[in-house]
Coordinates of C-alpha atoms in Angstrom, one line a residue:
M137 CA -117.0 -42.7 50.4
R138 CA -115.4 -43.9 47.2
V139 CA -113.3 -41.6 45.1
P140 CA -115.7 -41.2 42.2
E141 CA -118.3 -40.1 44.7
I142 CA -116.0 -37.5 46.1
V143 CA -115.2 -36.2 42.7
R144 CA -118.9 -35.9 41.9
K145 CA -119.8 -34.3 45.1
H146 CA -117.1 -31.7 44.7
R147 CA -117.3 -31.4 40.9
R148 CA -118.4 -27.9 41.0
T149 CA -115.6 -26.8 43.3
L150 CA -113.0 -28.7 41.3
T151 CA -114.3 -27.4 37.9
G152 CA -114.2 -23.9 39.2
A153 CA -110.6 -24.1 40.5
V154 CA -109.4 -25.8 37.2
A155 CA -111.2 -23.1 35.1
F156 CA -109.5 -20.5 37.2
L157 CA -106.1 -21.9 36.8
A158 CA -106.5 -22.6 33.2
T159 CA -107.7 -18.8 32.7
Q160 CA -104.6 -17.7 34.4
A161 CA -102.3 -19.8 32.4
A162 CA -103.9 -19.2 29.1
A163 CA -104.1 -15.4 29.5
S164 CA -100.4 -15.1 29.1
P165 CA -97.9 -17.8 29.8
T166 CA -95.3 -15.2 30.7
D167 CA -97.4 -14.2 33.7
W168 CA -96.6 -17.5 35.1
F169 CA -92.9 -18.1 34.4
G170 CA -90.0 -15.9 33.5
F171 CA -86.2 -16.1 33.6
D172 CA -83.3 -13.6 33.5
V173 CA -79.6 -14.3 32.5
E174 CA -76.6 -11.9 33.1
E175 CA -73.1 -12.6 32.1
R176 CA -70.5 -9.9 33.1
L177 CA -66.8 -9.9 32.1
R178 CA -64.4 -7.3 33.4
L179 CA -60.6 -6.9 33.0
E180 CA -59.0 -4.6 35.6
A181 CA -55.5 -3.2 36.0
R182 CA -54.2 -1.5 39.1
S183 CA -50.9 0.1 40.2
N184 CA -50.2 1.4 43.7
N185 CA -53.7 1.3 44.7
R186 CA -52.9 -0.2 48.1
D187 CA -49.3 0.9 49.0
F188 CA -48.7 4.0 46.8
D189 CA -45.2 2.7 46.4
D190 CA -43.5 2.4 43.1
A191 CA -40.4 0.7 44.8
R192 CA -42.6 -2.2 46.0
N193 CA -44.5 -4.8 43.8
D194 CA -47.5 -5.4 45.7
V195 CA -49.8 -8.4 45.0
T196 CA -52.5 -5.9 43.9
D197 CA -50.2 -4.2 41.4
D198 CA -51.4 -6.5 38.6
A199 CA -54.2 -7.1 36.0
W200 CA -56.9 -9.8 36.3
P201 CA -60.2 -10.8 34.6
L202 CA -63.2 -11.2 36.6
S203 CA -66.5 -13.1 35.6
R204 CA -69.8 -13.1 37.0
F205 CA -72.8 -15.2 35.8
R206 CA -76.3 -15.1 37.1
F207 CA -79.6 -16.9 36.3
G208 CA -82.8 -16.1 37.8
L209 CA -86.2 -17.8 37.6
T210 CA -89.6 -16.1 38.5
V211 CA -92.8 -17.9 39.0
R212 CA -96.2 -16.0 39.5
P213 CA -98.9 -18.4 40.5
A214 CA -101.2 -15.3 41.0
P215 CA -101.0 -11.7 40.3
W216 CA -100.3 -11.0 43.9
V217 CA -97.7 -13.7 44.4
K218 CA -94.2 -13.7 43.2
L219 CA -91.5 -16.3 43.7
Y220 CA -87.9 -15.7 42.7
A221 CA -84.6 -17.5 42.8
Q222 CA -81.3 -16.5 41.5
L223 CA -78.0 -18.5 41.2
Q224 CA -74.7 -16.8 40.9
D225 CA -71.2 -18.0 39.8
V226 CA -68.2 -15.6 40.4
R227 CA -64.8 -16.2 39.6
E228 CA -61.5 -14.3 39.5
W229 CA -58.8 -15.4 37.2
D230 CA -55.0 -15.1 37.1
G231 CA -53.6 -12.3 39.4
E232 CA -51.4 -12.7 42.4
R233 CA -53.7 -11.4 45.1
G234 CA -55.5 -14.7 45.6
R235 CA -59.1 -15.7 45.1
V236 CA -60.4 -15.5 48.7
P237 CA -63.2 -13.1 48.8
G238 CA -62.1 -9.9 50.7
V239 CA -58.4 -10.9 51.3
N240 CA -56.0 -8.4 49.6
G241 CA -58.8 -6.7 48.1
A242 CA -59.8 -9.7 45.9
E243 CA -63.1 -10.3 44.5
G244 CA -62.4 -14.0 44.8
N245 CA -64.3 -17.1 43.8
D246 CA -67.7 -18.3 44.8
E247 CA -68.9 -21.1 42.4
F248 CA -72.6 -21.5 41.9
D249 CA -74.3 -20.3 45.1
L250 CA -77.7 -19.0 46.0
R251 CA -77.7 -15.2 45.6
Q252 CA -81.5 -14.6 45.9
A253 CA -84.6 -16.7 46.9
F254 CA -87.7 -14.9 48.1
V255 CA -91.5 -14.9 48.0
E256 CA -93.3 -11.6 47.6
F257 CA -97.0 -11.0 48.4
A258 CA -98.0 -7.7 46.7
D259 CA -100.5 -6.2 44.3
Y260 CA -100.4 -2.5 45.1
D261 CA -103.0 -1.6 42.5
H262 CA -105.6 -3.3 44.5
F263 CA -104.2 -3.5 48.2
P264 CA -101.8 -1.1 49.9
L265 CA -99.9 -3.8 51.8
G266 CA -97.0 -6.0 50.6
L267 CA -94.9 -8.6 52.4
T268 CA -91.4 -10.0 51.2
I269 CA -89.6 -12.9 52.9
G270 CA -86.2 -14.5 51.9
R271 CA -82.9 -13.4 50.5
L272 CA -82.7 -10.5 48.2
G273 CA -80.9 -7.3 47.4
L274 CA -81.9 -4.2 49.4
S275 CA -81.2 -0.7 48.0
Y276 CA -82.6 2.7 49.1
G277 CA -82.0 6.2 47.9
D278 CA -78.7 6.9 46.2
R279 CA -77.2 3.7 47.8
R280 CA -74.9 5.5 50.1
L281 CA -75.9 3.6 53.2
V282 CA -77.9 0.5 52.1
A283 CA -77.4 -1.1 48.8
D284 CA -76.9 -4.2 46.6
A285 CA -73.4 -3.1 45.6
V286 CA -73.6 -3.1 41.8
W287 CA -69.9 -2.8 41.1
G288 CA -68.5 -5.7 43.1
D289 CA -68.9 -9.1 41.6
F290 CA -70.8 -10.6 44.4
G291 CA -73.2 -7.7 45.0
R292 CA -74.8 -7.7 48.4
T293 CA -77.9 -9.4 49.6
F294 CA -79.7 -9.8 53.0
D295 CA -81.9 -12.6 54.6
L296 CA -84.9 -10.5 55.5
V297 CA -88.5 -9.7 56.2
K298 CA -89.8 -6.7 54.7
L299 CA -93.4 -5.1 54.9
R300 CA -94.3 -2.3 52.7
V301 CA -97.2 0.1 52.6
Q302 CA -97.7 1.9 49.3
Q303 CA -100.3 4.5 48.4
P304 CA -100.3 7.0 45.5
G305 CA -97.5 9.5 46.2
W306 CA -95.8 7.7 49.0
W307 CA -94.5 4.4 50.3
L308 CA -93.1 3.2 53.6
D309 CA -90.8 0.0 54.2
A310 CA -90.2 -1.7 57.5
F311 CA -87.7 -4.4 57.5
F312 CA -85.3 -6.7 59.6
A313 CA -82.4 -8.1 57.8
R314 CA -79.0 -9.8 58.3
P315 CA -76.2 -9.6 55.7
V316 CA -75.4 -12.5 53.6
Q317 CA -71.5 -13.5 53.8
I318 CA -69.7 -14.6 50.8
R319 CA -67.8 -17.8 51.8
T320 CA -65.8 -19.8 49.2
E321 CA -66.8 -23.5 48.9
V322 CA -69.3 -23.0 51.6
F323 CA -73.0 -22.0 51.3
D324 CA -73.4 -18.3 51.7
D325 CA -75.1 -18.1 55.1
H326 CA -76.1 -14.8 56.9
D327 CA -74.1 -13.4 59.8
A328 CA -76.4 -14.1 62.8
A329 CA -74.6 -11.7 65.0
D330 CA -75.3 -8.7 62.7
N331 CA -78.8 -7.5 63.0
F332 CA -80.0 -4.7 60.9
A333 CA -83.5 -3.1 60.9
G334 CA -85.1 0.0 59.6
L335 CA -87.9 2.2 58.4
Y336 CA -87.6 4.0 55.2
F337 CA -90.3 6.4 54.0
S338 CA -90.4 8.0 50.4
S339 CA -92.9 10.5 49.1
T340 CA -93.5 12.7 45.9
W341 CA -96.0 15.0 47.7
L342 CA -93.7 17.9 46.5
P343 CA -94.0 17.7 42.9
F344 CA -90.5 19.0 42.2
Q345 CA -88.6 16.4 44.2
T346 CA -88.6 13.0 46.0
T347 CA -88.3 13.3 49.8
D348 CA -87.0 10.3 51.8
L349 CA -86.9 9.9 55.6
Y350 CA -85.3 7.0 57.3
V351 CA -84.4 5.4 60.5
L352 CA -81.7 2.5 60.4
H353 CA -80.5 0.4 63.4
R354 CA -77.6 -2.0 63.3
D355 CA -76.8 -4.4 66.3
K356 CA -73.5 -6.3 65.6
G357 CA -72.9 -8.4 68.5
D358 CA -69.4 -9.8 68.1
N359 CA -66.4 -10.1 65.8
Q360 CA -66.2 -13.0 63.5
P361 CA -62.9 -13.2 61.7
D362 CA -64.0 -15.6 59.0
L363 CA -66.7 -13.0 58.0
A364 CA -64.5 -9.9 57.5
P365 CA -65.8 -8.7 54.2
T366 CA -68.7 -6.9 55.6
N367 CA -67.3 -6.1 59.1
M368 CA -66.2 -2.7 60.4
F369 CA -62.8 -1.9 62.0
D370 CA -63.1 0.0 65.4
P371 CA -61.4 3.2 66.5
Q372 CA -58.6 0.9 67.9
G373 CA -57.8 -0.5 64.4
S374 CA -59.3 -4.1 64.7
W375 CA -59.7 -5.3 61.2
N376 CA -62.6 -7.6 62.0
G377 CA -64.7 -5.0 63.5
P378 CA -66.2 -4.0 66.8
A379 CA -69.3 -5.0 68.6
A380 CA -71.7 -2.1 67.7
R381 CA -75.2 -0.9 68.6
F382 CA -76.0 2.4 66.9
T383 CA -79.0 4.2 65.0
T384 CA -78.8 6.2 61.8
I385 CA -81.3 8.9 61.2
G386 CA -81.4 10.7 57.9
V387 CA -83.2 12.6 55.2
R388 CA -82.7 12.7 51.4
V389 CA -84.1 15.0 48.7
N390 CA -83.9 14.4 44.9
S391 CA -85.2 16.6 42.2
T392 CA -87.8 15.3 39.9
P393 CA -86.4 15.2 36.2
G394 CA -87.9 18.0 34.0
Q395 CA -89.5 20.0 36.9
L396 CA -86.7 22.6 37.3
A397 CA -86.0 23.0 33.6
R398 CA -82.4 22.2 33.1
W399 CA -81.4 22.1 36.7
D400 CA -81.2 19.0 39.0
Y401 CA -80.2 18.6 42.6
N402 CA -79.6 15.9 45.2
A403 CA -78.7 16.2 49.0
E404 CA -78.6 13.8 52.0
F405 CA -77.9 14.3 55.7
A406 CA -77.5 11.5 58.3
C407 CA -76.6 11.4 61.9
Q408 CA -75.7 8.5 64.1
F409 CA -75.9 7.7 67.9
G410 CA -75.3 4.6 70.0
E411 CA -72.2 2.5 70.8
V412 CA -69.2 1.3 68.8
S413 CA -66.5 -0.8 70.5
S414 CA -68.0 0.1 73.9
A415 CA -67.5 3.8 73.2
D416 CA -70.2 6.3 72.9
H417 CA -70.8 7.0 69.3
H418 CA -72.0 10.2 67.8
A419 CA -71.3 11.0 64.1
F420 CA -72.8 12.6 61.1
A421 CA -72.5 12.9 57.3
A422 CA -73.7 15.1 54.5
H423 CA -74.0 15.1 50.7
A424 CA -74.9 17.9 48.4
M425 CA -75.0 18.1 44.6
A426 CA -76.3 20.4 41.9
G427 CA -76.2 20.1 38.1
Y428 CA -77.1 22.0 35.1
T429 CA -77.7 20.5 31.5
F430 CA -77.0 22.5 28.4
E431 CA -79.8 21.1 26.3
Q432 CA -79.5 23.3 23.3
V433 CA -75.7 22.4 23.0
A434 CA -74.5 19.4 20.9
W435 CA -74.1 16.3 23.0
R436 CA -76.2 17.9 25.8
P437 CA -73.3 18.3 28.2
R438 CA -74.1 18.4 31.9
L439 CA -72.0 20.1 34.5
G440 CA -72.2 19.0 38.1
L441 CA -70.8 20.3 41.5
E442 CA -70.8 18.0 44.5
Y443 CA -69.5 18.0 48.1
N444 CA -69.4 15.1 50.5
Y445 CA -68.6 15.1 54.2
A446 CA -68.3 12.4 57.0
S447 CA -67.1 12.9 60.5
G448 CA -64.0 11.3 61.8
D449 CA -62.8 10.4 65.2
H450 CA -61.2 13.3 67.3
D451 CA -59.3 11.3 69.8
P452 CA -58.9 7.5 69.7
A453 CA -58.2 7.4 73.4
D454 CA -61.1 9.6 74.9
G455 CA -63.5 6.7 75.0
K456 CA -65.9 8.4 72.4
S457 CA -66.5 7.3 68.8
Q458 CA -67.1 10.1 66.2
S459 CA -66.2 8.1 63.0
F460 CA -69.3 7.8 60.8
Q461 CA -70.3 4.2 59.9
N462 CA -71.0 3.7 56.3
L463 CA -73.1 0.7 56.8
F464 CA -73.8 -1.3 53.6
P465 CA -73.1 1.2 50.6
S466 CA -72.5 1.0 47.1
N467 CA -69.7 3.6 46.7
H468 CA -67.9 2.9 43.5
D469 CA -69.5 5.7 41.5
K470 CA -69.5 8.2 44.3
Y471 CA -66.0 8.9 45.8
G472 CA -63.8 8.0 42.9
L473 CA -63.5 5.0 40.6
M474 CA -60.3 3.7 42.4
D475 CA -62.4 2.8 45.5
L476 CA -60.0 4.5 48.0
F477 CA -62.6 6.4 49.9
G478 CA -65.8 5.6 51.7
W479 CA -68.4 7.9 53.3
R480 CA -66.3 8.0 56.6
N481 CA -63.7 10.6 57.9
L482 CA -63.9 12.5 54.6
H483 CA -64.0 15.8 52.9
N484 CA -64.6 15.4 49.1
A485 CA -65.3 18.1 46.5
R486 CA -66.1 16.9 42.9
V487 CA -66.7 18.5 39.5
Q488 CA -68.3 16.4 36.9
L489 CA -68.8 17.0 33.2
S490 CA -70.9 14.4 31.2
A491 CA -72.2 14.3 27.6
K492 CA -74.0 12.1 25.2
P493 CA -72.1 12.0 21.9
A494 CA -74.8 9.6 20.4
K495 CA -78.0 8.2 21.8
S496 CA -76.2 5.0 22.9
V497 CA -73.1 6.7 24.2
E498 CA -72.4 8.5 27.5
A499 CA -69.1 9.9 28.6
S500 CA -68.1 11.5 31.8
L501 CA -65.0 13.2 33.3
S502 CA -64.8 13.7 37.0
Y503 CA -62.3 15.7 39.2
H504 CA -62.1 14.8 42.9
A505 CA -60.2 16.5 45.8
F506 CA -60.1 14.5 49.1
W507 CA -59.2 15.5 52.6
L508 CA -59.5 13.6 55.9
A509 CA -62.0 15.1 58.1
D510 CA -59.7 14.4 61.1
T511 CA -56.2 13.1 61.1
S512 CA -56.8 11.5 64.4
D513 CA -58.7 8.9 62.6
Y514 CA -58.0 6.5 59.9
W515 CA -58.4 6.9 56.1
S516 CA -61.2 4.5 55.3
R517 CA -61.5 2.6 51.9
N518 CA -64.7 2.1 49.8
G519 CA -66.9 0.3 52.3
G520 CA -65.5 1.8 55.5
S521 CA -64.3 -1.5 56.5
S522 CA -60.5 -1.2 56.0
A523 CA -57.9 1.5 56.4
V524 CA -55.4 2.7 53.7
R525 CA -52.5 3.0 56.3
L526 CA -52.4 2.0 59.9
T527 CA -48.7 2.8 60.6
T528 CA -45.8 4.7 59.2
P529 CA -42.8 2.8 57.9
D530 CA -41.0 3.1 61.2
G531 CA -44.1 1.5 63.0
R532 CA -45.8 4.9 64.4
D533 CA -49.6 4.9 64.5
V534 CA -50.6 7.3 61.6
R535 CA -53.1 8.9 64.0
T536 CA -50.5 10.3 66.4
I537 CA -47.9 12.1 64.0
G538 CA -49.8 15.2 63.1
A539 CA -50.0 14.5 59.4
R540 CA -51.5 17.1 57.0
S541 CA -55.1 16.3 56.0
F542 CA -55.0 16.7 52.2
A543 CA -55.2 13.0 50.9
G544 CA -55.0 13.7 47.2
Q545 CA -56.8 14.4 43.9
A546 CA -58.2 12.0 41.2
L547 CA -59.4 12.2 37.6
D548 CA -62.0 9.6 36.5
F549 CA -62.8 9.0 32.9
V550 CA -65.8 6.7 31.8
V551 CA -67.3 5.8 28.5
K552 CA -70.4 3.8 28.3
W553 CA -71.8 2.4 25.2
T554 CA -75.3 0.6 25.0
P555 CA -75.8 -0.5 21.5
T556 CA -78.7 -2.7 22.4
P557 CA -81.0 -3.0 25.5
W558 CA -79.3 -6.3 26.4
L559 CA -75.6 -5.3 25.8
A560 CA -73.6 -2.7 27.6
L561 CA -69.8 -2.0 27.2
D562 CA -67.8 0.1 29.7
L563 CA -64.2 1.7 29.6
G564 CA -62.8 3.5 32.6
Y565 CA -59.5 4.9 33.7
S566 CA -58.6 6.8 36.9
H567 CA -55.4 8.6 38.1
F568 CA -54.9 9.4 41.7
F569 CA -52.4 12.2 42.6
A570 CA -51.0 11.5 46.1
G571 CA -51.4 14.4 48.5
T572 CA -49.5 15.5 51.6
Y573 CA -51.2 13.1 54.0
L574 CA -49.4 10.2 52.1
R575 CA -46.1 12.2 52.0
D576 CA -46.2 12.6 55.8
T577 CA -47.1 9.0 56.7
G578 CA -45.0 7.0 54.2
P579 CA -44.6 6.1 50.4
H580 CA -46.5 8.7 48.4
D581 CA -46.4 7.7 44.7
D582 CA -49.4 8.2 42.3
A583 CA -51.8 5.3 41.6
D584 CA -53.6 4.1 38.5
F585 CA -56.6 2.1 37.7
G586 CA -58.2 1.1 34.6
Y587 CA -60.9 -1.4 33.4
V588 CA -62.9 -2.7 30.3
Q589 CA -66.3 -4.4 31.0
T590 CA -69.0 -6.1 29.0
Q591 CA -72.4 -7.1 30.3
V592 CA -75.1 -9.1 28.6
H593 CA -78.4 -9.4 30.3
F594 CA -81.8 -10.4 29.2

């Protein structure tokens, strides 16, 4: 059959298909294609954040600028199909701590790599099921356990498959994921030995709050020294992290804005069981917060009280692991701006006062007090993957000397100005007052951190 005959035979089918595509394109070109751009510049200055020692000039006692550029492209060939890809260029300039991601606490360099690339099949207005496949950020709840870390230049993405069921008043996600590792001058591949899966359910059946329930399972099969940025350290102090297989079960509640007059609240509880470094693992963590907004007062100040707890290991030699694993968090705005603490081996009390001097300006002042839940365990930094101090100056393990548990106090001050929807300017300063734990284990000078940040996005 010749080509003209084929065309004539299927003219009606071809005409219908062309008409459908033309209708979709003509309706709104932006329904087909879209793009987003972000440029973020930040200048950081830190002093004693790592060693708490005025007498020593650590490589992190310095100032350095950071830059992050992202470009994303969205294609929607149909209302129920979304294709998205995003490139990212991250660079750290100047400074003495180097530019290798994760080494000496550096953000580091990763020039023009693939941050996200996924396809999503979903139209929840007409069908309750949705499927997402590819590389993307994954965030749940308050981002205490699973998050695309917004403060760090790289953020965090996963190579994953996610199925969602969504109905009015509730939704349920089921996913299997592997964390993407940031590797300079090499394509950012995922860690094939780190398998992460979960069920996350969220509902608004109670009109005054959102209620979340979740089950998360992590199976990390081996240590990979070149993939340290997302690895855990084990009870024996390995930097690269242990083989681990454990499950986290939790519940979170968050008040619905406007439903409780001027009050708001938030709480979360999680427990873990399984194995970490061949030791039986049982751990738990809790968070509780309540706030009140003085709406009739100028600047609408809000006063908030908060408490955070995460269990620590009682005895490093008893074959049991009780140190709560913080998984893949975004902790920067939760346990102090200096990023000295994660949700692991921690007591943290917080008082926060915030206000809006103008429609586009928000300011906050926070006071933190920190204790280790158990001094037989290490003090864990932001992500729970590194320790503040492993040994005393004379070489003794800090877990064995009977140090007092009070780690210190911190004051955090932040001002955010958003003059337009596409521009945000931030200014922050934090001072840490060293506590008796540092005094008992070595140098114990105070620490400082400050930053200025601008972000353009559209």
